[in-house]
């Protein structure tokens, strides 16, 4: 982080954030969902530097990632712990591929790019399938047989019929 004269750009507070965790990136995730990324600070405490981020909807997950439509912007300020910072988007995401783009602060000694991408996150529209009805117990099957009329049609119970029978046996 220093040059030959052991000096550094004083606009940078020597904080050094690196992606540690994020929304699942294997396969796809269902929307609606909160997309998030967590960054570990491996440098000095973040005091004056501004680490800004954008959430992009990108065309594909091929690397290097390319800018897409910016969905949301912000600054990394939310501390999850002493050295962990979290960013998240609470917007309802439409199906597509998303990635966070984090900009390194002014003065950060970046040899390559002045930003870093998260891993791409694929969001799909998921529809819940109804679960199969649980199998009937032997008692339920027996009750149904007792309630069938002579013609084989189920007998409709009147509302409160069971309550009246219960009251009769209690007396």
mmCIF file with all atom_site columns, C-alpha atoms in Angstrom:
data_model
loop_
_atom_site.group_PDB
_atom_site.id
_atom_site.type_symbol
_atom_site.label_atom_id
_atom_site.label_alt_id
_atom_site.label_comp_id
_atom_site.label_asym_id
_atom_site.label_entity_id
_atom_site.label_seq_id
_atom_site.pdbx_PDB_ins_code
_atom_site.Cartn_x
_atom_site.Cartn_y
_atom_site.Cartn_z
_atom_site.occupancy
_atom_site.B_iso_or_equiv
_atom_site.pdbx_formal_charge
_atom_site.auth_seq_id
_atom_site.auth_comp_id
_atom_site.auth_asym_id
_atom_site.auth_atom_id
_atom_site.pdbx_PDB_model_num
ATOM 1   C CA . UNK A 1 1   ? 0.000   0.000   0.000   1.00 0.00 ? 1   UNK A CA 1
ATOM 2   C CA . UNK A 1 2   ? 2.965   2.312   -0.022  1.00 0.00 ? 2   UNK A CA 1
ATOM 3   C CA . UNK A 1 3   ? 5.304   3.607   -2.677  1.00 0.00 ? 3   UNK A CA 1
ATOM 4   C CA . UNK A 1 4   ? 9.116   3.733   -2.504  1.00 0.00 ? 4   UNK A CA 1
ATOM 5   C CA . UNK A 1 5   ? 9.018   6.768   -0.177  1.00 0.00 ? 5   UNK A CA 1
ATOM 6   C CA . UNK A 1 6   ? 6.673   4.959   2.282   1.00 0.00 ? 6   UNK A CA 1
ATOM 7   C CA . UNK A 1 7   ? 3.885   7.434   1.718   1.00 0.00 ? 7   UNK A CA 1
ATOM 8   C CA . UNK A 1 8   ? 0.286   6.825   0.777   1.00 0.00 ? 8   UNK A CA 1
ATOM 9   C CA . UNK A 1 9   ? -2.607  8.860   -0.521  1.00 0.00 ? 9   UNK A CA 1
ATOM 10  C CA . UNK A 1 10  ? -4.168  10.409  2.580   1.00 0.00 ? 10  UNK A CA 1
ATOM 11  C CA . UNK A 1 11  ? -7.657  10.418  1.037   1.00 0.00 ? 11  UNK A CA 1
ATOM 12  C CA . UNK A 1 12  ? -7.685  6.698   1.869   1.00 0.00 ? 12  UNK A CA 1
ATOM 13  C CA . UNK A 1 13  ? -7.967  5.603   5.532   1.00 0.00 ? 13  UNK A CA 1
ATOM 14  C CA . UNK A 1 14  ? -6.208  2.262   4.792   1.00 0.00 ? 14  UNK A CA 1
ATOM 15  C CA . UNK A 1 15  ? -9.436  0.267   5.070   1.00 0.00 ? 15  UNK A CA 1
ATOM 16  C CA . UNK A 1 16  ? -9.343  -2.788  2.827   1.00 0.00 ? 16  UNK A CA 1
ATOM 17  C CA . UNK A 1 17  ? -12.675 -4.502  2.128   1.00 0.00 ? 17  UNK A CA 1
ATOM 18  C CA . UNK A 1 18  ? -12.885 -7.902  0.449   1.00 0.00 ? 18  UNK A CA 1
ATOM 19  C CA . UNK A 1 19  ? -15.922 -9.994  -0.439  1.00 0.00 ? 19  UNK A CA 1
ATOM 20  C CA . UNK A 1 20  ? -16.421 -12.728 2.159   1.00 0.00 ? 20  UNK A CA 1
ATOM 21  C CA . UNK A 1 21  ? -20.012 -13.982 1.703   1.00 0.00 ? 21  UNK A CA 1
ATOM 22  C CA . UNK A 1 22  ? -23.037 -13.244 -0.440  1.00 0.00 ? 22  UNK A CA 1
ATOM 23  C CA . UNK A 1 23  ? -26.415 -14.501 -1.625  1.00 0.00 ? 23  UNK A CA 1
ATOM 24  C CA . UNK A 1 24  ? -26.215 -18.064 -2.962  1.00 0.00 ? 24  UNK A CA 1
ATOM 25  C CA . UNK A 1 25  ? -24.544 -18.211 -6.365  1.00 0.00 ? 25  UNK A CA 1
ATOM 26  C CA . UNK A 1 26  ? -24.821 -21.911 -7.206  1.00 0.00 ? 26  UNK A CA 1
ATOM 27  C CA . UNK A 1 27  ? -27.864 -22.611 -9.355  1.00 0.00 ? 27  UNK A CA 1
ATOM 28  C CA . UNK A 1 28  ? -30.599 -20.049 -8.950  1.00 0.00 ? 28  UNK A CA 1
ATOM 29  C CA . UNK A 1 29  ? -32.542 -18.494 -6.107  1.00 0.00 ? 29  UNK A CA 1
ATOM 30  C CA . UNK A 1 30  ? -36.239 -17.669 -5.933  1.00 0.00 ? 30  UNK A CA 1
ATOM 31  C CA . UNK A 1 31  ? -37.581 -14.162 -5.857  1.00 0.00 ? 31  UNK A CA 1
ATOM 32  C CA . UNK A 1 32  ? -38.684 -12.251 -3.862  1.00 0.00 ? 32  UNK A CA 1
ATOM 33  C CA . UNK A 1 33  ? -35.422 -12.254 -2.030  1.00 0.00 ? 33  UNK A CA 1
ATOM 34  C CA . UNK A 1 34  ? -32.991 -9.877  -0.375  1.00 0.00 ? 34  UNK A CA 1
ATOM 35  C CA . UNK A 1 35  ? -29.706 -9.909  -2.278  1.00 0.00 ? 35  UNK A CA 1
ATOM 36  C CA . UNK A 1 36  ? -26.744 -9.290  0.020   1.00 0.00 ? 36  UNK A CA 1
ATOM 37  C CA . UNK A 1 37  ? -22.962 -9.278  0.166   1.00 0.00 ? 37  UNK A CA 1
ATOM 38  C CA . UNK A 1 38  ? -20.658 -9.180  3.192   1.00 0.00 ? 38  UNK A CA 1
ATOM 39  C CA . UNK A 1 39  ? -17.186 -7.662  3.139   1.00 0.00 ? 39  UNK A CA 1
ATOM 40  C CA . UNK A 1 40  ? -14.365 -8.287  5.558   1.00 0.00 ? 40  UNK A CA 1
ATOM 41  C CA . UNK A 1 41  ? -12.111 -5.333  6.396   1.00 0.00 ? 41  UNK A CA 1
ATOM 42  C CA . UNK A 1 42  ? -8.515  -6.571  6.346   1.00 0.00 ? 42  UNK A CA 1
ATOM 43  C CA . UNK A 1 43  ? -7.054  -3.125  6.893   1.00 0.00 ? 43  UNK A CA 1
ATOM 44  C CA . UNK A 1 44  ? -7.460  -0.232  9.280   1.00 0.00 ? 44  UNK A CA 1
ATOM 45  C CA . UNK A 1 45  ? -10.852 0.826   10.601  1.00 0.00 ? 45  UNK A CA 1
ATOM 46  C CA . UNK A 1 46  ? -13.104 2.382   7.986   1.00 0.00 ? 46  UNK A CA 1
ATOM 47  C CA . UNK A 1 47  ? -13.346 6.016   9.079   1.00 0.00 ? 47  UNK A CA 1
ATOM 48  C CA . UNK A 1 48  ? -13.191 8.496   6.202   1.00 0.00 ? 48  UNK A CA 1
ATOM 49  C CA . UNK A 1 49  ? -13.059 6.440   3.002   1.00 0.00 ? 49  UNK A CA 1
ATOM 50  C CA . UNK A 1 50  ? -16.269 5.878   1.049   1.00 0.00 ? 50  UNK A CA 1
ATOM 51  C CA . UNK A 1 51  ? -16.764 2.416   -0.397  1.00 0.00 ? 51  UNK A CA 1
ATOM 52  C CA . UNK A 1 52  ? -19.718 2.816   -2.787  1.00 0.00 ? 52  UNK A CA 1
ATOM 53  C CA . UNK A 1 53  ? -21.688 0.020   -4.399  1.00 0.00 ? 53  UNK A CA 1
ATOM 54  C CA . UNK A 1 54  ? -24.151 -0.555  -7.206  1.00 0.00 ? 54  UNK A CA 1
ATOM 55  C CA . UNK A 1 55  ? -26.419 -3.501  -7.893  1.00 0.00 ? 55  UNK A CA 1
ATOM 56  C CA . UNK A 1 56  ? -26.436 -4.298  -11.607 1.00 0.00 ? 56  UNK A CA 1
ATOM 57  C CA . UNK A 1 57  ? -28.807 -6.485  -13.592 1.00 0.00 ? 57  UNK A CA 1
ATOM 58  C CA . UNK A 1 58  ? -26.356 -7.946  -16.090 1.00 0.00 ? 58  UNK A CA 1
ATOM 59  C CA . UNK A 1 59  ? -26.849 -9.682  -19.429 1.00 0.00 ? 59  UNK A CA 1
ATOM 60  C CA . UNK A 1 60  ? -24.832 -12.804 -18.599 1.00 0.00 ? 60  UNK A CA 1
ATOM 61  C CA . UNK A 1 61  ? -22.513 -14.337 -16.011 1.00 0.00 ? 61  UNK A CA 1
ATOM 62  C CA . UNK A 1 62  ? -19.496 -14.548 -18.326 1.00 0.00 ? 62  UNK A CA 1
ATOM 63  C CA . UNK A 1 63  ? -16.341 -13.060 -16.849 1.00 0.00 ? 63  UNK A CA 1
ATOM 64  C CA . UNK A 1 64  ? -15.197 -10.391 -16.857 1.00 0.00 ? 64  UNK A CA 1
ATOM 65  C CA . UNK A 1 65  ? -18.599 -9.085  -15.821 1.00 0.00 ? 65  UNK A CA 1
ATOM 66  C CA . UNK A 1 66  ? -19.870 -6.069  -17.742 1.00 0.00 ? 66  UNK A CA 1
ATOM 67  C CA . UNK A 1 67  ? -22.000 -3.187  -16.552 1.00 0.00 ? 67  UNK A CA 1
ATOM 68  C CA . UNK A 1 68  ? -25.728 -3.689  -16.816 1.00 0.00 ? 68  UNK A CA 1
ATOM 69  C CA . UNK A 1 69  ? -28.751 -1.722  -15.668 1.00 0.00 ? 69  UNK A CA 1
ATOM 70  C CA . UNK A 1 70  ? -28.074 -0.162  -12.270 1.00 0.00 ? 70  UNK A CA 1
ATOM 71  C CA . UNK A 1 71  ? -30.926 -1.235  -9.981  1.00 0.00 ? 71  UNK A CA 1
ATOM 72  C CA . UNK A 1 72  ? -29.742 0.355   -6.730  1.00 0.00 ? 72  UNK A CA 1
ATOM 73  C CA . UNK A 1 73  ? -26.818 2.330   -5.261  1.00 0.00 ? 73  UNK A CA 1
ATOM 74  C CA . UNK A 1 74  ? -25.408 2.913   -1.811  1.00 0.00 ? 74  UNK A CA 1
ATOM 75  C CA . UNK A 1 75  ? -22.363 3.185   0.438   1.00 0.00 ? 75  UNK A CA 1
ATOM 76  C CA . UNK A 1 76  ? -20.939 0.436   2.609   1.00 0.00 ? 76  UNK A CA 1
ATOM 77  C CA . UNK A 1 77  ? -21.733 1.608   6.118   1.00 0.00 ? 77  UNK A CA 1
ATOM 78  C CA . UNK A 1 78  ? -23.656 -1.183  7.877   1.00 0.00 ? 78  UNK A CA 1
ATOM 79  C CA . UNK A 1 79  ? -21.366 -3.010  10.273  1.00 0.00 ? 79  UNK A CA 1
ATOM 80  C CA . UNK A 1 80  ? -22.310 -6.628  10.965  1.00 0.00 ? 80  UNK A CA 1
ATOM 81  C CA . UNK A 1 81  ? -19.389 -7.055  13.398  1.00 0.00 ? 81  UNK A CA 1
ATOM 82  C CA . UNK A 1 82  ? -16.026 -5.424  14.189  1.00 0.00 ? 82  UNK A CA 1
ATOM 83  C CA . UNK A 1 83  ? -14.524 -6.171  10.786  1.00 0.00 ? 83  UNK A CA 1
ATOM 84  C CA . UNK A 1 84  ? -17.561 -7.245  8.734   1.00 0.00 ? 84  UNK A CA 1
ATOM 85  C CA . UNK A 1 85  ? -19.727 -4.924  6.646   1.00 0.00 ? 85  UNK A CA 1
ATOM 86  C CA . UNK A 1 86  ? -22.954 -5.862  4.870   1.00 0.00 ? 86  UNK A CA 1
ATOM 87  C CA . UNK A 1 87  ? -24.790 -4.449  1.892   1.00 0.00 ? 87  UNK A CA 1
ATOM 88  C CA . UNK A 1 88  ? -28.209 -5.581  0.760   1.00 0.00 ? 88  UNK A CA 1
ATOM 89  C CA . UNK A 1 89  ? -30.957 -4.735  -1.651  1.00 0.00 ? 89  UNK A CA 1
ATOM 90  C CA . UNK A 1 90  ? -34.524 -5.147  -0.473  1.00 0.00 ? 90  UNK A CA 1
ATOM 91  C CA . UNK A 1 91  ? -36.043 -4.392  -3.866  1.00 0.00 ? 91  UNK A CA 1
ATOM 92  C CA . UNK A 1 92  ? -38.283 -7.012  -5.434  1.00 0.00 ? 92  UNK A CA 1
ATOM 93  C CA . UNK A 1 93  ? -36.064 -8.600  -8.054  1.00 0.00 ? 93  UNK A CA 1
ATOM 94  C CA . UNK A 1 94  ? -37.353 -9.746  -11.390 1.00 0.00 ? 94  UNK A CA 1
ATOM 95  C CA . UNK A 1 95  ? -35.852 -12.905 -12.863 1.00 0.00 ? 95  UNK A CA 1
ATOM 96  C CA . UNK A 1 96  ? -32.362 -12.271 -14.207 1.00 0.00 ? 96  UNK A CA 1
ATOM 97  C CA . UNK A 1 97  ? -28.677 -12.190 -13.317 1.00 0.00 ? 97  UNK A CA 1
ATOM 98  C CA . UNK A 1 98  ? -27.477 -9.662  -10.732 1.00 0.00 ? 98  UNK A CA 1
ATOM 99  C CA . UNK A 1 99  ? -24.094 -8.651  -9.321  1.00 0.00 ? 99  UNK A CA 1
ATOM 100 C CA . UNK A 1 100 ? -22.830 -6.068  -6.846  1.00 0.00 ? 100 UNK A CA 1
ATOM 101 C CA . UNK A 1 101 ? -20.135 -3.707  -8.114  1.00 0.00 ? 101 UNK A CA 1
ATOM 102 C CA . UNK A 1 102 ? -18.078 -2.193  -5.281  1.00 0.00 ? 102 UNK A CA 1
ATOM 103 C CA . UNK A 1 103 ? -15.984 0.907   -5.948  1.00 0.00 ? 103 UNK A CA 1
ATOM 104 C CA . UNK A 1 104 ? -12.682 1.293   -4.108  1.00 0.00 ? 104 UNK A CA 1
ATOM 105 C CA . UNK A 1 105 ? -12.314 4.674   -2.362  1.00 0.00 ? 105 UNK A CA 1
ATOM 106 C CA . UNK A 1 106 ? -10.285 7.608   -3.645  1.00 0.00 ? 106 UNK A CA 1
ATOM 107 C CA . UNK A 1 107 ? -6.622  7.081   -2.845  1.00 0.00 ? 107 UNK A CA 1
ATOM 108 C CA . UNK A 1 108 ? -6.877  3.277   -2.665  1.00 0.00 ? 108 UNK A CA 1
ATOM 109 C CA . UNK A 1 109 ? -3.735  1.862   -4.320  1.00 0.00 ? 109 UNK A CA 1
ATOM 110 C CA . UNK A 1 110 ? -5.412  -0.179  -7.033  1.00 0.00 ? 110 UNK A CA 1
ATOM 111 C CA . UNK A 1 111 ? -3.113  -1.673  -9.624  1.00 0.00 ? 111 UNK A CA 1
ATOM 112 C CA . UNK A 1 112 ? -5.962  -2.930  -11.794 1.00 0.00 ? 112 UNK A CA 1
ATOM 113 C CA . UNK A 1 113 ? -9.543  -1.732  -11.643 1.00 0.00 ? 113 UNK A CA 1
ATOM 114 C CA . UNK A 1 114 ? -10.988 0.815   -9.250  1.00 0.00 ? 114 UNK A CA 1
ATOM 115 C CA . UNK A 1 115 ? -13.868 -1.574  -8.537  1.00 0.00 ? 115 UNK A CA 1
ATOM 116 C CA . UNK A 1 116 ? -14.588 -5.209  -7.724  1.00 0.00 ? 116 UNK A CA 1
ATOM 117 C CA . UNK A 1 117 ? -17.531 -7.414  -8.716  1.00 0.00 ? 117 UNK A CA 1
ATOM 118 C CA . UNK A 1 118 ? -19.348 -9.915  -6.513  1.00 0.00 ? 118 UNK A CA 1
ATOM 119 C CA . UNK A 1 119 ? -20.163 -13.297 -7.979  1.00 0.00 ? 119 UNK A CA 1
ATOM 120 C CA . UNK A 1 120 ? -23.221 -13.262 -10.277 1.00 0.00 ? 120 UNK A CA 1
ATOM 121 C CA . UNK A 1 121 ? -26.532 -14.219 -8.648  1.00 0.00 ? 121 UNK A CA 1
ATOM 122 C CA . UNK A 1 122 ? -29.268 -15.774 -10.804 1.00 0.00 ? 122 UNK A CA 1
ATOM 123 C CA . UNK A 1 123 ? -32.799 -15.005 -9.655  1.00 0.00 ? 123 UNK A CA 1
ATOM 124 C CA . UNK A 1 124 ? -35.724 -16.982 -11.045 1.00 0.00 ? 124 UNK A CA 1
ATOM 125 C CA . UNK A 1 125 ? -39.438 -16.793 -10.534 1.00 0.00 ? 125 UNK A CA 1
ATOM 126 C CA . UNK A 1 126 ? -40.397 -19.823 -8.491  1.00 0.00 ? 126 UNK A CA 1
ATOM 127 C CA . UNK A 1 127 ? -43.905 -21.088 -8.086  1.00 0.00 ? 127 UNK A CA 1
ATOM 128 C CA . UNK A 1 128 ? -44.709 -23.215 -5.101  1.00 0.00 ? 128 UNK A CA 1
ATOM 129 C CA . UNK A 1 129 ? -46.279 -26.515 -5.961  1.00 0.00 ? 129 UNK A CA 1
ATOM 130 C CA . UNK A 1 130 ? -49.027 -27.673 -3.620  1.00 0.00 ? 130 UNK A CA 1
ATOM 131 C CA . UNK A 1 131 ? -47.916 -30.419 -1.323  1.00 0.00 ? 131 UNK A CA 1
ATOM 132 C CA . UNK A 1 132 ? -49.645 -33.780 -1.642  1.00 0.00 ? 132 UNK A CA 1
ATOM 133 C CA . UNK A 1 133 ? -52.475 -34.332 0.806   1.00 0.00 ? 133 UNK A CA 1
ATOM 134 C CA . UNK A 1 134 ? -51.331 -36.472 3.726   1.00 0.00 ? 134 UNK A CA 1
ATOM 135 C CA . UNK A 1 135 ? -52.398 -40.091 3.615   1.00 0.00 ? 135 UNK A CA 1
ATOM 136 C CA . UNK A 1 136 ? -55.579 -40.807 5.511   1.00 0.00 ? 136 UNK A CA 1
ATOM 137 C CA . UNK A 1 137 ? -55.260 -42.714 8.741   1.00 0.00 ? 137 UNK A CA 1
ATOM 138 C CA . UNK A 1 138 ? -57.163 -45.934 9.372   1.00 0.00 ? 138 UNK A CA 1
ATOM 139 C CA . UNK A 1 139 ? -59.458 -44.057 11.787  1.00 0.00 ? 139 UNK A CA 1
ATOM 140 C CA . UNK A 1 140 ? -60.327 -41.472 9.101   1.00 0.00 ? 140 UNK A CA 1
ATOM 141 C CA . UNK A 1 141 ? -61.044 -44.262 6.589   1.00 0.00 ? 141 UNK A CA 1
ATOM 142 C CA . UNK A 1 142 ? -63.256 -46.035 9.153   1.00 0.00 ? 142 UNK A CA 1
ATOM 143 C CA . UNK A 1 143 ? -65.159 -42.809 9.914   1.00 0.00 ? 143 UNK A CA 1
ATOM 144 C CA . UNK A 1 144 ? -65.814 -42.264 6.192   1.00 0.00 ? 144 UNK A CA 1
ATOM 145 C CA . UNK A 1 145 ? -67.233 -45.782 5.805   1.00 0.00 ? 145 UNK A CA 1
ATOM 146 C CA . UNK A 1 146 ? -69.580 -45.255 8.772   1.00 0.00 ? 146 UNK A CA 1
ATOM 147 C CA . UNK A 1 147 ? -70.836 -41.995 7.248   1.00 0.00 ? 147 UNK A CA 1
ATOM 148 C CA . UNK A 1 148 ? -71.725 -43.493 3.859   1.00 0.00 ? 148 UNK A CA 1
ATOM 149 C CA . UNK A 1 149 ? -75.421 -43.980 3.150   1.00 0.00 ? 149 UNK A CA 1
ATOM 150 C CA . UNK A 1 150 ? -76.863 -47.184 1.783   1.00 0.00 ? 150 UNK A CA 1
ATOM 151 C CA . UNK A 1 151 ? -76.439 -45.857 -1.762  1.00 0.00 ? 151 UNK A CA 1
ATOM 152 C CA . UNK A 1 152 ? -72.719 -45.388 -1.185  1.00 0.00 ? 152 UNK A CA 1
ATOM 153 C CA . UNK A 1 153 ? -72.951 -41.586 -1.082  1.00 0.00 ? 153 UNK A CA 1
ATOM 154 C CA . UNK A 1 154 ? -71.242 -39.768 1.794   1.00 0.00 ? 154 UNK A CA 1
ATOM 155 C CA . UNK A 1 155 ? -73.684 -38.346 4.331   1.00 0.00 ? 155 UNK A CA 1
ATOM 156 C CA . UNK A 1 156 ? -73.363 -34.607 4.910   1.00 0.00 ? 156 UNK A CA 1
ATOM 157 C CA . UNK A 1 157 ? -73.148 -33.765 8.602   1.00 0.00 ? 157 UNK A CA 1
ATOM 158 C CA . UNK A 1 158 ? -75.158 -30.894 9.936   1.00 0.00 ? 158 UNK A CA 1
ATOM 159 C CA . UNK A 1 159 ? -73.170 -28.186 11.613  1.00 0.00 ? 159 UNK A CA 1
ATOM 160 C CA . UNK A 1 160 ? -73.028 -28.864 15.351  1.00 0.00 ? 160 UNK A CA 1
ATOM 161 C CA . UNK A 1 161 ? -74.302 -32.476 15.022  1.00 0.00 ? 161 UNK A CA 1
ATOM 162 C CA . UNK A 1 162 ? -71.196 -33.850 16.727  1.00 0.00 ? 162 UNK A CA 1
ATOM 163 C CA . UNK A 1 163 ? -71.483 -31.241 19.490  1.00 0.00 ? 163 UNK A CA 1
ATOM 164 C CA . UNK A 1 164 ? -75.085 -32.286 20.261  1.00 0.00 ? 164 UNK A CA 1
ATOM 165 C CA . UNK A 1 165 ? -74.106 -35.981 20.514  1.00 0.00 ? 165 UNK A CA 1
ATOM 166 C CA . UNK A 1 166 ? -71.206 -35.052 22.803  1.00 0.00 ? 166 UNK A CA 1
ATOM 167 C CA . UNK A 1 167 ? -73.570 -33.039 25.007  1.00 0.00 ? 167 UNK A CA 1
ATOM 168 C CA . UNK A 1 168 ? -75.981 -36.019 25.266  1.00 0.00 ? 168 UNK A CA 1
ATOM 169 C CA . UNK A 1 169 ? -73.250 -38.378 26.440  1.00 0.00 ? 169 UNK A CA 1
ATOM 170 C CA . UNK A 1 170 ? -71.927 -35.868 28.988  1.00 0.00 ? 170 UNK A CA 1
ATOM 171 C CA . UNK A 1 171 ? -75.292 -35.742 30.791  1.00 0.00 ? 171 UNK A CA 1
#
